[in-house]
Amino acid sequence: MLTVWEAIKIRRSIRKFAPDDIPDEMVEQVLEAARLAPSGSNRQPWCFLVVRDREARKELRRICLDQRFIEEAPVVIVCFGDLERYSPAARAKRRQEFMDSGVLATLSGRLANPEVRAAMDSAPAPSRQQLLTPLIANTYIAIEHLVLMATALGLGTCWVGAMSGELNRFFGLPDNLVPVAVIPLGYPAGEIPPQRPRLALEEILLKPPAQHKAEET
Ligand SMILES: Cc1cc2nc3c(=O)[nH]c(=O)nc-3n(C[C@H](O)[C@H](O)[C@H](O)COP(=O)(O)O)c2cc1C
């Protein structure tokens, strides 16, 4: 298996898949990588639907703006964020786990102050709209874990965010499950694409404010 660094360097968006099936153990391993991802307050909002059925993949292709490779891949993992993981009951459960596992004792700064935490806990419940940012951000982390594990196992993936709003209706899923991405999974076919361009380090590195000032004078 590749190291994390090797997988990060070698990963590409794969849009051509061989028809060969992939073993259940591999699917389980990529899901396990997703399961172990970190999340704010350990809410773990992600859930995954593993789709192997040809007809369902065909329908997924249609829902995802007719992107052909979605039907081609032997497995498609549909990734959702579950708003229920932010419910008061879920919050209470995670808080108890924090206490049971000794996490509270490791907190520092204002977060270590029980009064500050109590005030945070008693804040009004956020709206669905407000929850979408943490829900998507945290689910993205788990998805990228999954993608890198797939790469390390020699599988190809492609993040797919382009989709119409019909996923829940097609799978008969409730509204609390928010579709986040669709990940086709399979052995890459044909040539592995070259590395896509990336911004240079200088372009993504911000200068500390003091340095800006010094340059201005
Ligand atoms: C959130 C997200 C959504 C994306 N949605 C699509 C998509 O719908 N269709 C597609 O072909 N590629 C999609 N991509 C892949 C990007 O185009 C690709 O990651 C980018 O061009 C860099 O290429 P690379 O992944 O090969 O390094 C998506 C990537 C991300 C991270």
PDB file of C-alpha atoms in Angstrom, residues 62-65 161-170 173 175 177 179:
ATOM      1  CA  ARG A  62     -28.328  11.105 -15.061  1.00  0.00           C
ATOM      2  CA  ILE A  63     -28.694  12.901 -11.726  1.00  0.00           C
ATOM      3  CA  CYS A  64     -25.025  13.961 -11.868  1.00  0.00           C
ATOM      4  CA  LEU A  65     -25.498  15.850 -15.136  1.00  0.00           C
ATOM      5  CA  GLY A 161     -20.167  17.676  -6.842  1.00  0.00           C
ATOM      6  CA  ALA A 162     -22.263  18.485  -9.898  1.00  0.00           C
ATOM      7  CA  MET A 163     -25.703  17.003  -9.315  1.00  0.00           C
ATOM      8  CA  SER A 164     -29.348  17.928  -9.547  1.00  0.00           C
ATOM      9  CA  GLY A 165     -31.460  17.839  -6.410  1.00  0.00           C
ATOM     10  CA  GLU A 166     -33.052  14.436  -6.983  1.00  0.00           C
ATOM     11  CA  LEU A 167     -30.769  12.094  -5.060  1.00  0.00           C
ATOM     12  CA  ASN A 168     -32.931  11.772  -1.968  1.00  0.00           C
ATOM     13  CA  ARG A 169     -36.089  11.187  -3.966  1.00  0.00           C
ATOM     14  CA  PHE A 170     -34.430   8.507  -6.091  1.00  0.00           C
ATOM     15  CA  LEU A 173     -34.069   9.085   1.702  1.00  0.00           C
ATOM     16  CA  ASP A 175     -34.490  15.447   4.091  1.00  0.00           C
ATOM     17  CA  LEU A 177     -29.587  13.583   4.700  1.00  0.00           C
ATOM     18  CA  PRO A 179     -26.132  15.020  -0.533  1.00  0.00           C
TER      19      PRO A 179
END
